[in-house]
């Protein structure tokens, strides 16, 4: 709860704050009746499980609208159908913060606010890094990170390199 409040109250990146609030005010035509979230979007799920799903950032009319990452677009629909199929979620949809979804794992984004054109700057990624680091550290049973996309993957590697004496040459990738 404390970390979630810190994330939601963050205003470090003026470009991201302006963009997320602009999107929340202007709204997409198909969501005119929604009260957009328009704030940074924290991760959610069960931090006591072994798996973290890590993506880039909330979508402009997905997480920025609903307050939950991975909602509101076809990729989220596909992801939750898959998670439900393998038993990692209790339902095959993610619609909003209070839709009853429960995860057997934790899902989050490296950047907590929607970036213009899905391209956060280096400083914006760095500003979110302490939040992601705390999320990693909360997951004491973490064994698997499913990184979705380059920024999710790079953010995971950066955390591992900073917090563990692991060198990439010690691993083989196939």
Coordinates of N, CA and C in Angstrom, one line a residue, residues 40-171:
X40 N 0.1 7.9 -12.4 CA 1.0 6.8 -12.6 C 0.2 5.5 -12.2
X41 N 0.6 4.4 -12.8 CA -0.1 3.1 -12.6 C 0.8 2.1 -11.9
X42 N 0.4 1.7 -10.7 CA 1.2 0.8 -10.0 C 1.0 -0.7 -10.5
X43 N 1.9 -1.6 -10.2 CA 1.7 -3.0 -10.5 C 0.6 -3.6 -9.6
X44 N 0.3 -4.8 -9.9 CA -0.7 -5.5 -9.0 C -0.5 -7.0 -9.1
X45 N -1.2 -7.7 -8.2 CA -1.1 -9.1 -8.1 C -0.5 -9.6 -6.8
X46 N -0.1 -10.8 -6.8 CA 0.4 -11.4 -5.6 C 1.9 -11.4 -5.5
X47 N 2.5 -10.6 -4.7 CA 4.0 -10.4 -4.6 C 4.6 -11.7 -3.9
X48 N 3.8 -12.6 -3.4 CA 4.4 -13.8 -2.7 C 4.6 -14.9 -3.7
X49 N 4.2 -14.7 -5.0 CA 4.3 -15.8 -6.0 C 5.7 -15.7 -6.6
X50 N 6.0 -16.6 -7.6 CA 7.3 -16.7 -8.2 C 7.5 -16.0 -9.5
X51 N 6.4 -15.5 -10.0 CA 6.5 -14.9 -11.4 C 6.1 -13.4 -11.4
X52 N 6.9 -12.6 -12.1 CA 6.6 -11.2 -12.4 C 6.5 -11.1 -13.9
X53 N 5.5 -10.4 -14.4 CA 5.4 -10.0 -15.8 C 5.7 -8.5 -15.9
X54 N 6.7 -8.2 -16.7 CA 7.2 -6.8 -16.7 C 7.1 -6.2 -18.1
X55 N 6.3 -5.2 -18.3 CA 6.2 -4.5 -19.6 C 6.8 -3.1 -19.6
X56 N 6.5 -2.4 -20.6 CA 7.0 -1.1 -20.8 C 6.4 0.0 -20.0
X57 N 5.1 0.2 -20.2 CA 4.4 1.3 -19.5 C 2.9 1.2 -19.7
X58 N 2.1 1.9 -19.0 CA 0.6 1.9 -19.2 C 0.3 2.4 -20.6
X59 N -0.8 1.9 -21.2 CA -1.2 2.4 -22.5 C -2.1 3.7 -22.2
X60 N -2.1 4.6 -23.2 CA -2.8 5.8 -23.1 C -4.2 5.7 -22.8
X61 N -4.9 4.7 -23.4 CA -6.3 4.5 -23.2 C -6.6 3.2 -22.5
X62 N -5.5 2.6 -22.0 CA -5.6 1.3 -21.2 C -5.4 1.7 -19.8
X63 N -4.1 1.5 -19.3 CA -3.8 1.7 -17.9 C -4.0 3.2 -17.5
X64 N -3.8 4.1 -18.4 CA -4.0 5.5 -18.1 C -5.5 5.8 -17.9
X65 N -6.3 5.0 -18.5 CA -7.8 5.1 -18.3 C -8.3 4.3 -17.1
X66 N -7.8 3.1 -16.9 CA -8.4 2.2 -15.9 C -7.6 2.2 -14.6
X67 N -6.4 2.6 -14.6 CA -5.6 2.5 -13.4 C -4.9 1.2 -13.2
X68 N -4.9 0.3 -14.2 CA -4.3 -1.0 -14.2 C -3.5 -1.2 -15.5
X69 N -2.3 -1.6 -15.4 CA -1.5 -1.9 -16.6 C -2.1 -3.1 -17.3
X70 N -1.9 -3.2 -18.6 CA -2.4 -4.3 -19.4 C -3.9 -4.4 -19.4
X71 N -4.6 -3.2 -19.7 CA -6.0 -3.2 -19.9 C -6.3 -2.4 -21.2
X72 N -7.3 -2.7 -21.9 CA -7.8 -1.7 -22.9 C -7.3 -1.9 -24.3
X73 N -6.5 -2.9 -24.6 CA -6.1 -3.1 -26.0 C -6.0 -4.6 -26.3
X74 N -5.8 -4.9 -27.6 CA -5.8 -6.3 -28.0 C -4.6 -7.1 -27.4
X75 N -3.5 -6.4 -27.2 CA -2.4 -7.2 -26.6 C -2.7 -7.6 -25.1
X76 N -3.4 -6.7 -24.4 CA -3.9 -7.1 -23.1 C -4.9 -8.2 -23.1
X77 N -5.8 -8.1 -24.0 CA -6.8 -9.2 -24.2 C -6.1 -10.5 -24.4
X78 N -5.2 -10.5 -25.3 CA -4.4 -11.8 -25.6 C -3.7 -12.2 -24.4
X79 N -3.0 -11.3 -23.7 CA -2.2 -11.7 -22.5 C -3.0 -12.4 -21.5
X80 N -4.2 -11.8 -21.2 CA -5.0 -12.4 -20.1 C -5.7 -13.6 -20.5
X81 N -6.0 -13.8 -21.8 CA -6.5 -15.1 -22.2 C -5.5 -16.2 -22.0
X82 N -4.2 -15.8 -22.3 CA -3.1 -16.8 -22.1 C -2.9 -17.1 -20.6
X83 N -2.9 -16.0 -19.8 CA -2.7 -16.2 -18.3 C -3.8 -17.0 -17.7
X84 N -5.0 -16.8 -18.2 CA -6.1 -17.6 -17.7 C -6.0 -19.0 -18.1
X85 N -5.6 -19.2 -19.3 CA -5.5 -20.6 -19.9 C -4.5 -21.4 -19.1
X86 N -3.4 -20.8 -18.7 CA -2.4 -21.6 -18.0 C -2.5 -21.5 -16.4
X87 N -3.6 -20.9 -16.0 CA -4.0 -20.9 -14.6 C -3.3 -19.8 -13.7
X88 N -2.8 -18.7 -14.4 CA -2.1 -17.6 -13.7 C -3.1 -16.5 -13.4
X89 N -4.3 -16.6 -13.9 CA -5.3 -15.6 -13.5 C -6.7 -16.3 -13.4
X90 N -7.6 -15.7 -12.6 CA -8.9 -16.3 -12.4 C -9.9 -16.0 -13.4
X91 N -9.5 -15.1 -14.4 CA -10.4 -14.7 -15.4 C -9.6 -14.4 -16.7
X92 N -10.3 -14.4 -17.8 CA -9.5 -14.2 -19.1 C -9.6 -12.7 -19.5
X93 N -10.0 -11.8 -18.7 CA -10.1 -10.4 -19.1 C -9.5 -9.5 -17.9
X94 N -9.0 -8.4 -18.3 CA -8.6 -7.3 -17.4 C -9.2 -6.0 -17.9
X95 N -10.2 -5.6 -17.2 CA -11.0 -4.4 -17.7 C -10.8 -3.2 -16.9
X96 N -10.6 -3.3 -15.6 CA -10.4 -2.1 -14.7 C -10.0 -2.6 -13.3
X97 N -9.6 -1.7 -12.4 CA -9.1 -2.0 -11.1 C -10.0 -2.8 -10.2
X98 N -11.3 -2.8 -10.4 CA -12.2 -3.5 -9.5 C -13.0 -4.5 -10.3
X99 N -12.4 -5.2 -11.2 CA -13.2 -6.2 -12.0 C -13.1 -7.6 -11.4
X100 N -12.5 -7.8 -10.3 CA -12.4 -9.1 -9.6 C -11.2 -10.0 -10.1
X101 N -10.3 -9.4 -10.9 CA -9.2 -10.2 -11.4 C -8.2 -10.5 -10.3
X102 N -7.8 -11.7 -10.2 CA -6.8 -12.1 -9.3 C -5.7 -12.9 -10.0
X103 N -4.4 -12.5 -9.7 CA -3.3 -13.1 -10.4 C -2.5 -14.0 -9.5
X104 N -2.0 -15.1 -10.0 CA -1.0 -15.9 -9.3 C 0.4 -15.5 -9.7
X105 N 0.7 -14.3 -9.4 CA 1.9 -13.6 -9.8 C 1.7 -12.1 -9.7
X106 N 2.7 -11.4 -10.2 CA 2.6 -9.9 -10.1 C 2.9 -9.4 -11.5
X107 N 2.2 -8.3 -11.9 CA 2.4 -7.7 -13.2 C 2.6 -6.2 -13.0
X108 N 3.6 -5.7 -13.8 CA 3.9 -4.3 -13.6 C 4.6 -3.7 -14.9
X109 N 4.9 -2.5 -14.8 CA 5.6 -1.8 -16.0 C 6.8 -1.1 -15.5
X110 N 7.8 -1.1 -16.3 CA 9.1 -0.4 -16.0 C 8.9 1.1 -15.8
X111 N 8.0 1.7 -16.6 CA 7.7 3.1 -16.5 C 6.2 3.2 -16.1
X112 N 5.9 4.0 -15.1 CA 4.6 4.0 -14.4 C 3.6 4.9 -15.1
X113 N 4.0 5.8 -16.0 CA 3.1 6.7 -16.7 C 3.2 6.5 -18.2
X114 N 2.1 6.7 -18.8 CA 2.1 6.6 -20.3 C 3.0 7.6 -20.9
X115 N 4.0 7.1 -21.7 CA 4.9 8.1 -22.4 C 4.4 8.3 -23.9
X116 N 4.6 9.6 -24.3 CA 4.2 9.9 -25.7 C 4.9 8.9 -26.7
X117 N 4.1 8.4 -27.6 CA 4.6 7.4 -28.6 C 5.3 6.2 -28.0
X118 N 4.9 5.8 -26.8 CA 5.5 4.7 -26.1 C 7.0 4.8 -26.1
X119 N 7.6 6.0 -25.9 CA 9.0 6.2 -25.9 C 9.4 7.1 -24.7
X120 N 9.6 6.4 -23.6 CA 10.1 7.2 -22.4 C 11.6 7.6 -22.6
X121 N 12.0 8.7 -22.1 CA 13.3 9.2 -22.1 C 14.2 8.4 -21.1
X122 N 15.5 8.5 -21.2 CA 16.4 7.8 -20.3 C 16.1 8.3 -18.9
X123 N 15.9 9.6 -18.7 CA 15.7 10.1 -17.4 C 14.4 9.7 -16.8
X124 N 13.4 9.5 -17.7 CA 12.0 9.1 -17.2 C 12.1 7.6 -16.7
X125 N 12.9 6.8 -17.5 CA 13.1 5.4 -17.0 C 13.8 5.4 -15.7
X126 N 14.8 6.2 -15.6 CA 15.6 6.3 -14.3 C 14.8 6.8 -13.1
X127 N 13.8 7.7 -13.4 CA 13.0 8.2 -12.3 C 12.0 7.1 -11.8
X128 N 11.7 6.2 -12.7 CA 10.8 5.0 -12.2 C 11.6 3.9 -11.7
X129 N 12.9 3.9 -11.9 CA 13.7 2.7 -11.5 C 13.6 2.4 -10.0
X130 N 13.5 3.4 -9.1 CA 13.4 3.0 -7.7 C 12.1 2.3 -7.3
X131 N 11.0 2.6 -8.1 CA 9.7 1.9 -7.8 C 9.9 0.5 -8.3
X132 N 10.4 0.3 -9.5 CA 10.6 -1.1 -10.0 C 11.5 -1.9 -9.1
X133 N 12.5 -1.3 -8.6 CA 13.5 -1.9 -7.7 C 12.7 -2.4 -6.4
X134 N 11.9 -1.6 -5.9 CA 11.1 -1.9 -4.7 C 10.2 -3.1 -5.0
X135 N 9.6 -3.1 -6.2 CA 8.7 -4.2 -6.6 C 9.5 -5.5 -6.6
X136 N 10.6 -5.4 -7.3 CA 11.5 -6.6 -7.3 C 11.8 -7.1 -5.9
X137 N 12.2 -6.2 -5.0 CA 12.6 -6.6 -3.7 C 11.4 -7.1 -2.8
X138 N 10.2 -6.7 -3.1 CA 9.0 -7.2 -2.4 C 8.8 -8.6 -2.7
X139 N 9.2 -9.1 -3.9 CA 8.9 -10.4 -4.4 C 10.0 -11.4 -3.9
X140 N 10.0 -11.7 -2.7 CA 11.1 -12.6 -2.1 C 11.1 -14.0 -2.6
X141 N 10.0 -14.5 -3.2 CA 10.0 -15.8 -3.8 C 10.2 -15.8 -5.4
X142 N 10.6 -14.6 -5.9 CA 10.6 -14.5 -7.3 C 11.7 -15.4 -8.0
X143 N 11.2 -16.1 -9.0 CA 12.1 -17.1 -9.7 C 12.0 -16.8 -11.2
X144 N 10.9 -16.2 -11.7 CA 10.7 -16.0 -13.2 C 10.3 -14.6 -13.4
X145 N 10.9 -13.9 -14.4 CA 10.5 -12.6 -14.9 C 10.2 -12.8 -16.4
X146 N 9.0 -12.6 -16.7 CA 8.6 -12.6 -18.1 C 8.6 -11.1 -18.6
X147 N 9.6 -10.8 -19.3 CA 9.8 -9.4 -19.8 C 9.2 -9.3 -21.1
X148 N 8.2 -8.3 -21.2 CA 7.5 -8.1 -22.5 C 8.1 -6.9 -23.2
X149 N 8.9 -7.1 -24.2 CA 9.5 -6.0 -24.9 C 10.9 -5.6 -24.4
X150 N 11.5 -4.8 -25.2 CA 12.9 -4.4 -25.0 C 13.1 -3.6 -23.7
X151 N 12.2 -2.7 -23.4 CA 12.4 -1.9 -22.2 C 12.1 -2.7 -21.0
X152 N 11.1 -3.6 -21.0 CA 10.9 -4.5 -19.9 C 12.1 -5.4 -19.6
X153 N 12.7 -5.9 -20.7 CA 13.8 -6.8 -20.6 C 15.0 -6.0 -20.1
X154 N 15.3 -4.9 -20.7 CA 16.4 -4.0 -20.3 C 16.3 -3.6 -18.8
X155 N 15.1 -3.3 -18.4 CA 14.9 -2.9 -17.0 C 15.2 -4.0 -16.0
X156 N 14.8 -5.2 -16.4 CA 15.1 -6.4 -15.6 C 16.6 -6.6 -15.5
X157 N 17.2 -6.6 -16.6 CA 18.7 -6.8 -16.6 C 19.4 -5.7 -15.8
X158 N 19.0 -4.5 -15.9 CA 19.6 -3.4 -15.1 C 19.4 -3.6 -13.6
X159 N 18.2 -4.1 -13.2 CA 18.0 -4.4 -11.8 C 19.0 -5.5 -11.3
X160 N 19.0 -6.6 -12.1 CA 19.9 -7.7 -11.7 C 21.3 -7.3 -11.7
X161 N 21.8 -6.6 -12.6 CA 23.2 -6.1 -12.6 C 23.5 -5.2 -11.4
X162 N 22.6 -4.4 -11.1 CA 22.8 -3.5 -9.9 C 22.8 -4.2 -8.6
X163 N 21.9 -5.2 -8.5 CA 21.7 -5.8 -7.2 C 22.3 -7.2 -7.0
X164 N 22.9 -7.7 -8.0 CA 23.5 -9.0 -7.9 C 24.8 -9.0 -8.7
X165 N 25.8 -9.7 -8.2 CA 27.1 -9.7 -8.9 C 27.0 -10.7 -10.0
X166 N 26.2 -10.5 -11.0 CA 26.0 -11.4 -12.1 C 26.6 -10.7 -13.4
X167 N 27.4 -11.4 -14.1 CA 27.9 -10.9 -15.3 C 27.3 -11.7 -16.5
X168 N 26.9 -11.0 -17.5 CA 26.2 -11.7 -18.6 C 27.1 -12.7 -19.3
X169 N 28.4 -12.6 -19.2 CA 29.3 -13.6 -19.9 C 29.2 -15.0 -19.1
X170 N 28.6 -15.0 -17.9 CA 28.5 -16.2 -17.2 C 27.3 -17.0 -17.7
X171 N 26.5 -16.5 -18.6 CA 25.3 -17.1 -19.1 C 25.3 -17.3 -20.5

